[in-house]
Amino acid sequence: MNRVAFSIFNIDVYWYGIIAGLGIVLGVLTASLLAKKRNKFSYEELLDVVIVSLPFGIIGARLYYVLFRWDYYRSRNLGEIIMIRDGGLAFHGGLIMAVLVGAIYCKRKELPFGHIMDCSGPALLIGQGLGRWGNFFNQEAHGGEVSKAYISHFPSFIQKGMFINGAYYHPTFLYEFLWNMMIFILLLLLWNRYSERPGTIFCLYLIGYSFGRLWIEGLRTDSLMLGSLRIAQVVSIVGILTGLIFLIHINKPKENAG
């Protein structure tokens, strides 16, 4: 599996970066289409939120990854901290940072944060799902070893990509891609039902994605660790609980005035 798509002036361009960029573009387009349906803010306002929060999201994703691999970078590889062309971005760190920055920006500009986050949930699923194909080309973020009989149920190019150092491995990137697409379709089906309860769709995204990540992370061999705990599973549990709390709060019956 060749991680390099092509080279320009002796500079390698990696599939990971191309696919990540494509995921961002399609995610923004998805959010813009949903914004038109919700009709609570303009495309320009949405784009402003993306332009402000996206760079911080990338920084957050990298810092989160580096933090939990600090011993590696501190010992001999400090210069590699800024090298993200071939991977090393942790989604949870990016999500946390981007949401915080987006919330601050929306408050300052008096934008409807709940509606914007509802448009962001399905868009994130598109970006995340495509981004996992970048992991495939890097032959990373895979699961434990599996038999040839098991991997034979997948297309041949998946089998080839998951044959690493003489063994086959769980294509966890594919599991997460399929899970994300399933949640994406579900959110679209529920989109109109909760148009007057801003924030509901994003909470459902957070709960749905976190359930899938909690399961899939348990299969992976390269998890970021906090002691004996897989940090992504810990954050996924927090995500589920946070989503449930806000979901209940947003959808609690309104008290009648008078």
XYZ file of C-alpha atoms in Angstrom:
258
model
C 0.000 0.000 0.000
C 1.575 3.271 -1.141
C 0.755 6.207 1.127
C 2.017 8.723 -1.447
C -0.501 9.776 -4.102
C 1.967 11.806 -6.175
C 4.908 14.173 -5.836
C 5.305 17.821 -6.843
C 8.817 19.289 -6.982
C 10.068 16.357 -4.905
C 7.408 17.013 -2.254
C 5.276 13.957 -1.518
C 1.509 14.443 -1.381
C -0.108 11.789 0.789
C -3.471 10.117 0.269
C -4.231 10.867 3.925
C -4.116 14.621 3.299
C -6.087 14.415 0.055
C -8.849 12.358 1.633
C -8.949 14.546 4.747
C -9.308 17.630 2.549
C -12.071 15.984 0.530
C -13.864 15.095 3.762
C -13.733 18.715 4.917
C -15.086 20.016 1.598
C -17.958 17.519 1.482
C -18.701 18.157 5.151
C -19.004 21.898 4.561
C -21.236 21.303 1.524
C -23.459 19.005 3.593
C -23.733 21.585 6.366
C -24.594 24.313 3.868
C -27.414 22.237 2.321
C -28.854 21.525 5.761
C -28.530 25.203 6.696
C -30.709 26.138 3.724
C -33.384 23.712 4.930
C -33.255 25.029 8.494
C -33.192 28.653 7.260
C -32.055 30.135 10.578
C -28.760 31.608 9.415
C -27.001 32.357 6.135
C -24.393 30.341 4.282
C -21.909 33.159 4.829
C -22.459 32.991 8.594
C -21.951 29.231 8.543
C -18.776 29.620 6.506
C -17.470 32.181 8.997
C -17.942 29.674 11.826
C -16.118 27.002 9.814
C -13.233 29.322 8.910
C -12.770 30.296 12.551
C -13.237 26.898 14.189
C -11.608 24.547 11.646
C -7.979 25.652 12.176
C -8.446 25.353 15.931
C -9.980 21.926 15.392
C -6.880 20.761 13.504
C -4.627 22.196 16.217
C -6.722 20.528 18.901
C -6.614 17.184 17.085
C -2.825 17.319 16.866
C -2.258 18.529 20.432
C -4.544 15.816 21.772
C -2.589 13.160 19.865
C 0.784 14.544 20.939
C -0.319 14.824 24.574
C -1.021 11.111 24.846
C 2.188 10.228 23.007
C 4.309 12.816 24.780
C 7.015 10.362 25.842
C 7.682 9.589 22.179
C 7.890 13.211 21.052
C 9.716 14.478 24.133
C 12.507 11.921 23.940
C 13.765 12.537 20.410
C 11.116 13.791 18.039
C 9.995 17.326 19.024
C 10.350 18.452 15.425
C 7.742 15.924 14.353
C 5.001 17.602 16.390
C 4.082 19.860 13.485
C 4.302 17.080 10.869
C 0.708 16.070 10.170
C 0.851 15.223 6.461
C 0.918 11.491 7.092
C -1.407 11.233 10.093
C -1.356 11.786 13.818
C -4.649 13.650 14.315
C -7.026 12.552 17.073
C -10.639 13.325 16.214
C -11.838 13.818 19.785
C -9.306 16.578 20.383
C -10.376 18.332 17.202
C -14.067 18.050 18.046
C -13.652 19.439 21.562
C -11.569 22.400 20.406
C -13.754 23.204 17.394
C -16.990 23.109 19.426
C -15.543 25.372 22.129
C -14.265 27.909 19.613
C -17.501 27.716 17.623
C -19.577 28.309 20.758
C -17.535 31.380 21.702
C -17.732 32.769 18.177
C -21.496 32.195 17.909
C -22.075 33.913 21.241
C -20.021 36.945 20.239
C -21.739 37.212 16.854
C -25.198 36.331 18.251
C -25.583 33.357 15.928
C -27.958 30.430 16.687
C -25.408 27.962 18.071
C -27.908 25.099 18.443
C -29.035 25.285 14.813
C -25.451 25.550 13.570
C -24.426 22.507 15.604
C -27.375 20.560 14.197
C -26.026 21.221 10.702
C -22.540 20.278 11.876
C -23.456 16.834 13.221
C -24.258 15.142 9.880
C -21.418 17.078 8.237
C -18.953 15.714 10.791
C -20.087 12.169 10.049
C -19.249 12.703 6.377
C -15.830 14.122 7.191
C -15.056 11.443 9.784
C -16.198 8.611 7.576
C -14.098 9.699 4.604
C -11.158 10.481 6.862
C -10.977 6.841 7.930
C -10.095 5.916 4.355
C -6.970 7.988 4.877
C -6.127 5.642 7.747
C -6.593 2.753 5.319
C -3.956 4.129 2.942
C -1.637 4.676 5.901
C -2.336 1.113 7.094
C -3.039 2.479 10.564
C -5.946 2.564 13.020
C -6.661 -1.081 12.274
C -7.797 -3.790 14.644
C -6.207 -6.974 15.869
C -5.189 -9.924 13.765
C -7.894 -11.959 11.996
C -7.937 -15.142 9.950
C -7.800 -15.291 6.187
C -11.270 -16.862 6.248
C -12.651 -13.797 8.030
C -10.984 -11.184 5.820
C -12.082 -13.060 2.699
C -15.607 -11.688 3.261
C -14.327 -8.232 2.275
C -13.448 -6.886 -1.202
C -10.010 -7.838 -2.476
C -8.548 -4.340 -2.165
C -9.539 -4.307 1.531
C -7.892 -7.690 1.975
C -4.733 -6.415 0.310
C -4.632 -3.253 2.388
C -5.167 -5.145 5.630
C -2.360 -7.610 4.901
C 0.434 -6.086 6.967
C 3.738 -7.738 7.825
C 2.467 -11.176 6.931
C -0.890 -11.063 8.755
C -4.457 -9.862 8.199
C -6.105 -7.326 10.510
C -9.595 -6.043 11.340
C -10.478 -3.214 8.904
C -11.760 -1.005 11.719
C -11.578 2.022 9.424
C -14.325 0.379 7.359
C -16.426 -0.449 10.419
C -16.354 3.198 11.488
C -17.075 4.450 7.981
C -20.158 2.232 7.692
C -21.321 3.098 11.210
C -20.990 6.821 10.480
C -22.971 6.517 7.263
C -25.741 4.668 9.107
C -25.957 7.411 11.752
C -25.832 10.031 8.987
C -28.895 8.530 7.278
C -30.719 8.275 10.605
C -30.093 11.944 11.382
C -31.389 12.976 7.970
C -34.573 10.979 8.591
C -35.032 12.789 11.909
C -34.013 16.209 10.603
C -37.440 17.828 10.177
C -38.908 16.315 13.337
C -36.604 18.311 15.608
C -36.350 21.580 13.685
C -37.854 23.491 16.611
C -35.585 21.830 19.167
C -32.159 23.189 18.145
C -29.281 21.097 19.385
C -31.213 17.820 19.309
C -29.655 16.537 16.077
C -26.152 17.287 17.330
C -26.859 15.476 20.608
C -28.069 12.457 18.646
C -24.916 12.657 16.545
C -22.757 12.747 19.660
C -24.546 9.779 21.223
C -24.651 7.730 18.026
C -21.046 8.320 17.029
C -19.797 7.697 20.567
C -21.564 4.332 20.807
C -19.903 3.190 17.591
C -16.488 4.509 18.587
C -16.755 2.860 22.007
C -17.158 -0.536 20.341
C -14.705 -0.057 17.473
C -11.963 1.362 19.690
C -11.940 -1.878 21.646
C -10.806 -3.675 18.473
C -7.929 -1.352 17.659
C -4.281 -2.005 18.383
C -3.000 1.596 18.333
C -5.279 3.298 20.863
C -4.026 6.310 22.776
C -3.797 5.177 26.375
C -4.306 6.763 29.785
C -2.709 4.202 32.043
C -4.583 0.986 31.304
C -7.575 2.798 29.769
C -8.187 3.489 26.111
C -8.699 7.239 26.199
C -11.057 7.231 23.180
C -13.388 4.850 25.026
C -13.337 7.080 28.103
C -14.146 10.144 25.994
C -16.854 8.193 24.137
C -18.582 7.364 27.437
C -18.370 11.036 28.416
C -19.794 11.930 25.000
C -22.751 9.574 25.435
C -23.557 10.937 28.885
C -23.140 14.553 27.767
C -25.370 13.993 24.748
C -28.068 12.352 26.874
C -28.027 15.148 29.468
C -28.376 17.898 26.882
C -30.913 15.885 24.886
C -33.164 15.585 27.933
C -32.711 19.265 28.734
C -33.474 20.445 25.196
C -36.559 18.268 24.815
C -38.113 18.582 28.259
C -41.755 19.742 28.138
C -42.143 23.479 28.174
C -44.010 24.885 31.138
C -47.189 26.715 30.287
C -47.074 30.410 31.033
C -49.569 31.780 33.512
